[in-house]
């Protein structure tokens, strides 16, 4: 019988008060923001937003609690845009959504930053005994979103990004799980040769933690070769978008190449304001079992398909409660996956 775990890929919507307050404060912030250079008032506002985000997860009853990523104005590009050897270029579109980030242009060596680790240290102070889940962009996605003006070679740049992320993880506090968000792996899949390098990069990042690692993909389904190579990486689970991606293609990959002992299921829509029923979540978990009859998963992670950043805060909180209750129902019904 699988253990059904309610979680989230992080990147929460900012509370309305924080949007207004931070907009005013950042109007007085001079120059590009580098880790540690924020005005004290900005740091304080992000701290209060973090506390609110942790509280809303604990109140909903999630099984894993994330930091919330309130400071990640540039979405998955954030770990680079706050790095001292990265310059932020113009505003570019974030995948196929009406959201944008500043293009991170890597102009020097990707040395240790520690920015995300500091955020997580603050989150741990709020958790009591709740299990922490850390969140990072996967190396392939982060390299895909960035512009390399230093390394000069695609393979070398990807390796440098992986080494950078692994170094950041070394500074993380103890955590139960690590979600590596890899939408580019399916929206802009690597071709021959690059697919193996992408898997190797993910493997290097995953090896930097003793926690369970979930490589979470979304918006589209896997192509076969990148998926087959990802199966060689030392990760505990692969996460699938079962809301917007082609489900038939997803299950073809799973049934053709197998999957890990754990699985991530993106079952709640992170972009649509319609709030799902907990019973629907539990039914979808069982439905996956019916589509993957040969698998026996140790852990099933149930989450949004995408980051909930796009949602109004009230709908976001309702969906957190749906995830928690849906996972509880699946456990109480004894779903055998």
CSV table of C-alpha atoms in Angstrom, one decimal:
chain,number,residue,atom,x,y,z
A,1,UNK,CA,0.0,0.0,0.0
A,2,UNK,CA,1.4,3.4,-1.0
A,3,UNK,CA,1.9,6.2,1.4
A,4,UNK,CA,0.0,9.2,0.0
A,5,UNK,CA,1.7,12.5,0.7
A,6,UNK,CA,0.1,15.9,0.2
A,7,UNK,CA,2.6,18.5,-1.0
A,8,UNK,CA,3.2,21.3,-3.4
A,9,UNK,CA,5.8,22.5,-5.9
A,10,UNK,CA,6.1,25.8,-4.0
A,11,UNK,CA,6.2,29.3,-5.5
A,12,UNK,CA,3.1,30.6,-3.8
A,13,UNK,CA,1.2,33.8,-4.7
A,14,UNK,CA,2.1,36.8,-2.7
A,15,UNK,CA,-0.5,38.1,-0.3
A,16,UNK,CA,-2.1,41.3,-1.6
A,17,UNK,CA,-0.7,43.3,1.3
A,18,UNK,CA,2.8,42.1,0.4
A,19,UNK,CA,2.4,42.9,-3.3
A,20,UNK,CA,1.5,46.5,-2.4
A,21,UNK,CA,4.1,47.0,0.3
A,22,UNK,CA,6.9,45.4,-1.7
A,23,UNK,CA,6.1,47.4,-4.8
A,24,UNK,CA,6.4,50.6,-2.8
A,25,UNK,CA,9.6,49.5,-1.1
A,26,UNK,CA,11.3,48.3,-4.2
A,27,UNK,CA,10.7,51.6,-5.8
A,28,UNK,CA,13.3,52.9,-3.4
A,29,UNK,CA,15.8,50.0,-4.1
A,30,UNK,CA,18.6,51.1,-6.3
A,31,UNK,CA,20.2,48.8,-8.9
A,32,UNK,CA,19.8,45.1,-9.4
A,33,UNK,CA,19.0,43.0,-6.3
A,34,UNK,CA,21.9,40.7,-5.2
A,35,UNK,CA,21.5,38.3,-2.3
A,36,UNK,CA,22.0,40.3,1.0
A,37,UNK,CA,21.5,43.7,-0.6
A,38,UNK,CA,17.8,44.1,0.2
A,39,UNK,CA,16.6,47.1,2.2
A,40,UNK,CA,15.8,45.9,5.8
A,41,UNK,CA,12.2,46.8,5.2
A,42,UNK,CA,12.1,44.5,2.1
A,43,UNK,CA,13.6,41.7,4.1
A,44,UNK,CA,11.1,42.2,6.9
A,45,UNK,CA,8.1,42.1,4.4
A,46,UNK,CA,9.4,38.9,2.8
A,47,UNK,CA,9.8,37.4,6.3
A,48,UNK,CA,6.2,38.2,7.2
A,49,UNK,CA,5.0,36.8,3.9
A,50,UNK,CA,7.1,33.6,4.5
A,51,UNK,CA,5.5,33.2,7.9
A,52,UNK,CA,2.0,33.5,6.4
A,53,UNK,CA,2.9,31.0,3.7
A,54,UNK,CA,4.1,28.4,6.2
A,55,UNK,CA,1.1,29.0,8.5
A,56,UNK,CA,-1.3,28.4,5.6
A,57,UNK,CA,0.3,25.1,4.8
A,58,UNK,CA,0.3,23.9,8.4
A,59,UNK,CA,-3.3,25.0,8.8
A,60,UNK,CA,-4.3,23.1,5.7
A,61,UNK,CA,-2.6,20.0,6.9
A,62,UNK,CA,-0.1,19.4,4.2
A,63,UNK,CA,2.3,16.5,4.8
A,64,UNK,CA,5.3,18.5,3.6
A,65,UNK,CA,5.9,22.2,4.1
A,66,UNK,CA,7.8,24.4,1.7
A,67,UNK,CA,9.3,27.9,2.3
A,68,UNK,CA,6.9,29.4,-0.2
A,69,UNK,CA,9.5,31.3,-2.3
A,70,UNK,CA,8.0,34.7,-1.7
A,71,UNK,CA,11.3,36.3,-2.8
A,72,UNK,CA,11.4,34.5,-6.1
A,73,UNK,CA,10.2,37.5,-8.3
A,74,UNK,CA,11.9,35.8,-11.3
A,75,UNK,CA,10.2,32.5,-10.7
A,76,UNK,CA,12.5,29.5,-11.5
A,77,UNK,CA,15.3,31.8,-12.6
A,78,UNK,CA,15.6,33.3,-9.1
A,79,UNK,CA,18.7,31.3,-7.9
A,80,UNK,CA,20.7,32.9,-10.8
A,81,UNK,CA,19.1,36.4,-10.8
A,82,UNK,CA,20.4,37.1,-7.3
A,83,UNK,CA,23.9,35.8,-8.0
A,84,UNK,CA,26.8,38.2,-8.0
A,85,UNK,CA,28.1,36.9,-11.3
A,86,UNK,CA,24.8,37.2,-13.1
A,87,UNK,CA,23.4,40.3,-14.8
A,88,UNK,CA,19.7,40.6,-15.4
A,89,UNK,CA,18.7,41.3,-18.9
A,90,UNK,CA,15.4,42.3,-20.3
A,91,UNK,CA,12.0,40.9,-19.4
A,92,UNK,CA,11.1,37.6,-21.1
A,93,UNK,CA,8.0,35.5,-21.0
A,94,UNK,CA,7.7,32.6,-18.6
A,95,UNK,CA,6.9,29.6,-20.8
A,96,UNK,CA,3.4,30.0,-22.3
A,97,UNK,CA,1.9,32.0,-19.5
A,98,UNK,CA,1.3,35.7,-19.1
A,99,UNK,CA,4.0,36.0,-16.5
A,100,UNK,CA,7.5,37.2,-16.9
A,101,UNK,CA,11.0,37.1,-15.4
A,102,UNK,CA,14.3,39.0,-15.9
A,103,UNK,CA,16.7,37.1,-18.3
A,104,UNK,CA,19.7,35.9,-16.1
A,105,UNK,CA,22.8,36.5,-18.1
A,106,UNK,CA,25.7,34.5,-16.6
A,107,UNK,CA,28.8,36.6,-17.0
A,108,UNK,CA,31.1,34.9,-14.5
A,109,UNK,CA,31.8,31.7,-12.6
A,110,UNK,CA,28.7,30.3,-10.8
A,111,UNK,CA,30.3,30.2,-7.3
A,112,UNK,CA,28.4,29.4,-4.1
A,113,UNK,CA,25.6,31.9,-3.2
A,114,UNK,CA,23.8,30.5,-0.2
A,115,UNK,CA,20.7,32.6,-1.0
A,116,UNK,CA,18.1,29.8,-0.9
A,117,UNK,CA,19.7,28.2,2.1
A,118,UNK,CA,19.2,31.4,4.1
A,119,UNK,CA,15.5,31.4,3.2
A,120,UNK,CA,15.2,27.8,4.3
A,121,UNK,CA,16.9,28.5,7.6
A,122,UNK,CA,14.3,31.1,8.3
A,123,UNK,CA,11.5,28.7,7.3
A,124,UNK,CA,12.8,26.0,9.7
A,125,UNK,CA,12.4,28.4,12.6
A,126,UNK,CA,8.7,28.4,11.9
A,127,UNK,CA,8.1,24.7,11.4
A,128,UNK,CA,8.3,23.0,14.8
A,129,UNK,CA,8.2,19.3,13.9
A,130,UNK,CA,6.7,19.7,10.4
A,131,UNK,CA,8.8,18.0,7.7
A,132,UNK,CA,10.5,20.5,5.4
A,133,UNK,CA,10.4,20.2,1.6
A,134,UNK,CA,13.0,22.2,-0.3
A,135,UNK,CA,12.4,23.4,-3.8
A,136,UNK,CA,14.8,24.3,-6.6
A,137,UNK,CA,14.7,24.6,-10.4
A,138,UNK,CA,16.2,21.5,-12.0
A,139,UNK,CA,19.6,22.1,-13.7
A,140,UNK,CA,18.3,21.6,-17.2
A,141,UNK,CA,15.5,24.1,-16.7
A,142,UNK,CA,17.7,26.6,-15.0
A,143,UNK,CA,20.3,26.4,-17.8
A,144,UNK,CA,17.5,26.6,-20.3
A,145,UNK,CA,16.0,29.8,-18.8
A,146,UNK,CA,19.5,31.5,-18.6
A,147,UNK,CA,21.8,33.1,-21.1
A,148,UNK,CA,25.4,31.9,-21.0
A,149,UNK,CA,28.0,34.7,-21.6
A,150,UNK,CA,30.8,33.1,-19.7
A,151,UNK,CA,31.3,29.3,-20.2
A,152,UNK,CA,30.9,29.3,-24.0
A,153,UNK,CA,29.9,25.7,-24.3
A,154,UNK,CA,26.4,24.3,-23.8
A,155,UNK,CA,27.6,21.1,-22.1
A,156,UNK,CA,30.0,22.9,-19.8
A,157,UNK,CA,27.3,25.4,-18.9
A,158,UNK,CA,24.8,22.7,-17.9
A,159,UNK,CA,27.5,21.0,-15.8
A,160,UNK,CA,28.3,24.3,-14.1
A,161,UNK,CA,24.7,24.9,-13.3
A,162,UNK,CA,24.4,21.4,-11.8
A,163,UNK,CA,27.5,21.9,-9.8
A,164,UNK,CA,26.2,25.3,-8.6
A,165,UNK,CA,22.8,23.8,-7.5
A,166,UNK,CA,24.6,20.9,-5.7
A,167,UNK,CA,26.7,23.4,-3.8
A,168,UNK,CA,23.6,25.3,-2.8
A,169,UNK,CA,22.0,22.2,-1.4
A,170,UNK,CA,25.1,21.5,0.8
A,171,UNK,CA,24.0,24.6,2.8
A,172,UNK,CA,20.4,23.6,3.2
A,173,UNK,CA,19.1,22.7,6.6
A,174,UNK,CA,17.8,19.1,7.1
A,175,UNK,CA,14.9,18.4,4.9
A,176,UNK,CA,12.6,15.5,4.1
A,177,UNK,CA,12.2,16.0,0.4
A,178,UNK,CA,13.6,18.0,-2.5
A,179,UNK,CA,11.4,19.0,-5.4
A,180,UNK,CA,13.4,19.7,-8.5
A,181,UNK,CA,11.2,21.6,-10.9
A,182,UNK,CA,12.0,20.6,-14.5
A,183,UNK,CA,9.3,22.0,-16.9
A,184,UNK,CA,11.9,22.6,-19.6
A,185,UNK,CA,12.6,18.9,-19.7
A,186,UNK,CA,9.2,18.4,-21.4
A,187,UNK,CA,8.4,21.8,-22.9
A,188,UNK,CA,11.9,22.1,-24.6
A,189,UNK,CA,13.1,18.5,-24.5
A,190,UNK,CA,16.8,17.9,-25.0
A,191,UNK,CA,17.8,16.1,-28.2
A,192,UNK,CA,20.3,13.3,-28.8
A,193,UNK,CA,23.3,13.6,-26.4
A,194,UNK,CA,21.8,16.5,-24.6
A,195,UNK,CA,19.2,14.1,-23.0
A,196,UNK,CA,21.9,12.0,-21.4
A,197,UNK,CA,23.7,15.1,-20.2
A,198,UNK,CA,20.5,16.5,-18.7
A,199,UNK,CA,20.0,13.2,-16.8
A,200,UNK,CA,23.6,13.3,-15.6
A,201,UNK,CA,23.1,16.9,-14.3
A,202,UNK,CA,19.9,16.0,-12.4
A,203,UNK,CA,21.8,13.0,-11.0
A,204,UNK,CA,24.6,15.2,-9.7
A,205,UNK,CA,22.1,17.6,-8.0
A,206,UNK,CA,20.1,14.7,-6.5
A,207,UNK,CA,23.3,13.2,-5.1
A,208,UNK,CA,23.9,16.4,-3.0
A,209,UNK,CA,21.1,15.6,-0.6
A,210,UNK,CA,20.1,12.6,1.6
A,211,UNK,CA,16.4,13.6,1.2
A,212,UNK,CA,14.0,12.0,-1.2
A,213,UNK,CA,14.2,13.7,-4.6
A,214,UNK,CA,11.2,14.3,-6.8
A,215,UNK,CA,11.8,15.6,-10.4
A,216,UNK,CA,8.6,17.4,-11.1
A,217,UNK,CA,7.6,18.2,-14.7
A,218,UNK,CA,4.6,20.1,-16.0
A,219,UNK,CA,2.7,21.6,-18.9
A,220,UNK,CA,3.5,18.8,-21.3
A,221,UNK,CA,4.3,15.1,-21.4
A,222,UNK,CA,7.7,13.5,-21.8
A,223,UNK,CA,9.2,12.4,-25.1
A,224,UNK,CA,10.4,8.9,-24.8
A,225,UNK,CA,14.2,9.3,-25.0
A,226,UNK,CA,14.5,12.1,-22.3
A,227,UNK,CA,12.3,10.0,-20.1
A,228,UNK,CA,14.3,6.8,-20.6
A,229,UNK,CA,17.5,8.7,-19.7
A,230,UNK,CA,15.9,10.3,-16.7
A,231,UNK,CA,15.1,6.8,-15.4
A,232,UNK,CA,18.9,6.3,-15.1
A,233,UNK,CA,19.2,9.3,-12.7
A,234,UNK,CA,19.4,8.6,-9.0
A,235,UNK,CA,16.1,10.2,-8.0
A,236,UNK,CA,13.3,8.8,-5.9
A,237,UNK,CA,10.3,9.9,-8.0
A,238,UNK,CA,9.3,11.5,-11.3
A,239,UNK,CA,6.4,13.9,-11.2
A,240,UNK,CA,3.8,14.1,-13.9
A,241,UNK,CA,1.3,16.8,-14.9
A,242,UNK,CA,-2.0,15.0,-15.1
A,243,UNK,CA,-4.0,18.2,-15.6
A,244,UNK,CA,-2.8,19.8,-18.8
A,245,UNK,CA,-0.2,17.3,-20.3
A,246,UNK,CA,-1.2,14.6,-22.7
A,247,UNK,CA,-2.2,11.8,-20.3
A,248,UNK,CA,-2.0,9.0,-22.9
A,249,UNK,CA,1.6,9.9,-23.8
A,250,UNK,CA,2.4,10.1,-20.1
A,251,UNK,CA,1.1,6.6,-19.4
A,252,UNK,CA,2.8,5.2,-22.6
A,253,UNK,CA,6.1,6.3,-21.2
A,254,UNK,CA,5.4,4.9,-17.7
A,255,UNK,CA,4.2,1.6,-19.0
A,256,UNK,CA,6.9,1.3,-21.6
A,257,UNK,CA,9.9,2.3,-19.5
A,258,UNK,CA,8.6,1.9,-16.0
A,259,UNK,CA,9.1,4.5,-13.3
A,260,UNK,CA,10.6,5.0,-9.9
A,261,UNK,CA,9.5,3.3,-6.7
A,262,UNK,CA,7.8,6.6,-5.8
A,263,UNK,CA,5.7,8.8,-8.0
A,264,UNK,CA,4.6,12.5,-8.1
A,265,UNK,CA,1.1,13.3,-9.4
A,266,UNK,CA,0.2,16.8,-10.4
A,267,UNK,CA,-3.6,16.5,-9.8
A,268,UNK,CA,-4.7,19.9,-8.7
A,269,UNK,CA,-4.7,22.8,-11.3
A,270,UNK,CA,-2.1,25.4,-10.3
A,271,UNK,CA,-3.5,27.9,-12.8
A,272,UNK,CA,-7.2,27.5,-12.9
A,273,UNK,CA,-9.3,29.2,-10.1
A,274,UNK,CA,-11.9,26.3,-10.1
A,275,UNK,CA,-11.3,24.5,-6.8
A,276,UNK,CA,-11.3,20.7,-7.0
A,277,UNK,CA,-13.1,18.5,-4.5
A,278,UNK,CA,-11.0,16.3,-2.1
A,279,UNK,CA,-12.9,13.3,-3.3
A,280,UNK,CA,-11.8,14.0,-6.9
A,281,UNK,CA,-8.2,14.0,-5.8
A,282,UNK,CA,-8.6,10.7,-4.1
A,283,UNK,CA,-10.3,9.2,-7.1
A,284,UNK,CA,-7.5,10.4,-9.4
A,285,UNK,CA,-4.9,8.7,-7.2
A,286,UNK,CA,-6.9,5.4,-7.6
A,287,UNK,CA,-7.3,6.1,-11.3
A,288,UNK,CA,-3.5,6.2,-11.8
A,289,UNK,CA,-3.3,2.8,-10.1
A,290,UNK,CA,-5.7,1.5,-12.7
A,291,UNK,CA,-3.5,2.9,-15.5
A,292,UNK,CA,-0.3,1.5,-14.1
A,293,UNK,CA,-1.2,-2.0,-13.0
A,294,UNK,CA,2.3,-3.3,-12.7
A,295,UNK,CA,3.6,-0.6,-10.4
A,296,UNK,CA,3.8,-0.8,-6.6
A,297,UNK,CA,4.7,2.6,-5.4
A,298,UNK,CA,6.2,3.2,-1.9
A,299,UNK,CA,5.1,6.9,-1.8
A,300,UNK,CA,2.7,8.8,-4.0
A,301,UNK,CA,3.3,12.6,-3.8
A,302,UNK,CA,0.0,14.5,-4.6
A,303,UNK,CA,0.4,18.1,-5.6
A,304,UNK,CA,-0.5,20.9,-7.9
A,305,UNK,CA,0.5,20.3,-11.5
A,306,UNK,CA,2.2,23.7,-11.7
A,307,UNK,CA,3.3,26.3,-9.2
A,308,UNK,CA,0.2,28.0,-7.7
A,309,UNK,CA,1.8,31.4,-8.2
A,310,UNK,CA,-0.8,32.2,-10.7
A,311,UNK,CA,-3.8,31.8,-8.4
A,312,UNK,CA,-5.6,34.4,-6.2
A,313,UNK,CA,-4.5,33.8,-2.6
A,314,UNK,CA,-8.0,32.7,-1.4
A,315,UNK,CA,-8.3,30.1,-4.2
A,316,UNK,CA,-4.7,29.0,-3.5
A,317,UNK,CA,-5.5,28.4,0.1
A,318,UNK,CA,-8.6,26.4,-0.7
A,319,UNK,CA,-6.6,24.2,-3.0
A,320,UNK,CA,-4.0,23.5,-0.3
A,321,UNK,CA,-6.9,22.2,1.8
A,322,UNK,CA,-8.1,20.1,-1.1
A,323,UNK,CA,-4.7,18.5,-1.5
A,324,UNK,CA,-4.4,17.7,2.2
A,325,UNK,CA,-7.9,16.3,2.5
A,326,UNK,CA,-7.7,14.4,-0.8
A,327,UNK,CA,-4.5,12.7,0.4
A,328,UNK,CA,-6.1,11.9,3.7
A,329,UNK,CA,-9.1,10.3,1.9
A,330,UNK,CA,-6.8,8.3,-0.4
A,331,UNK,CA,-5.0,7.0,2.7
A,332,UNK,CA,-8.2,6.2,4.6
A,333,UNK,CA,-9.5,4.3,1.5
A,334,UNK,CA,-6.4,2.2,1.5
A,335,UNK,CA,-5.4,3.0,-2.1
A,336,UNK,CA,-3.1,0.2,-3.3
A,337,UNK,CA,-0.6,1.5,-5.8
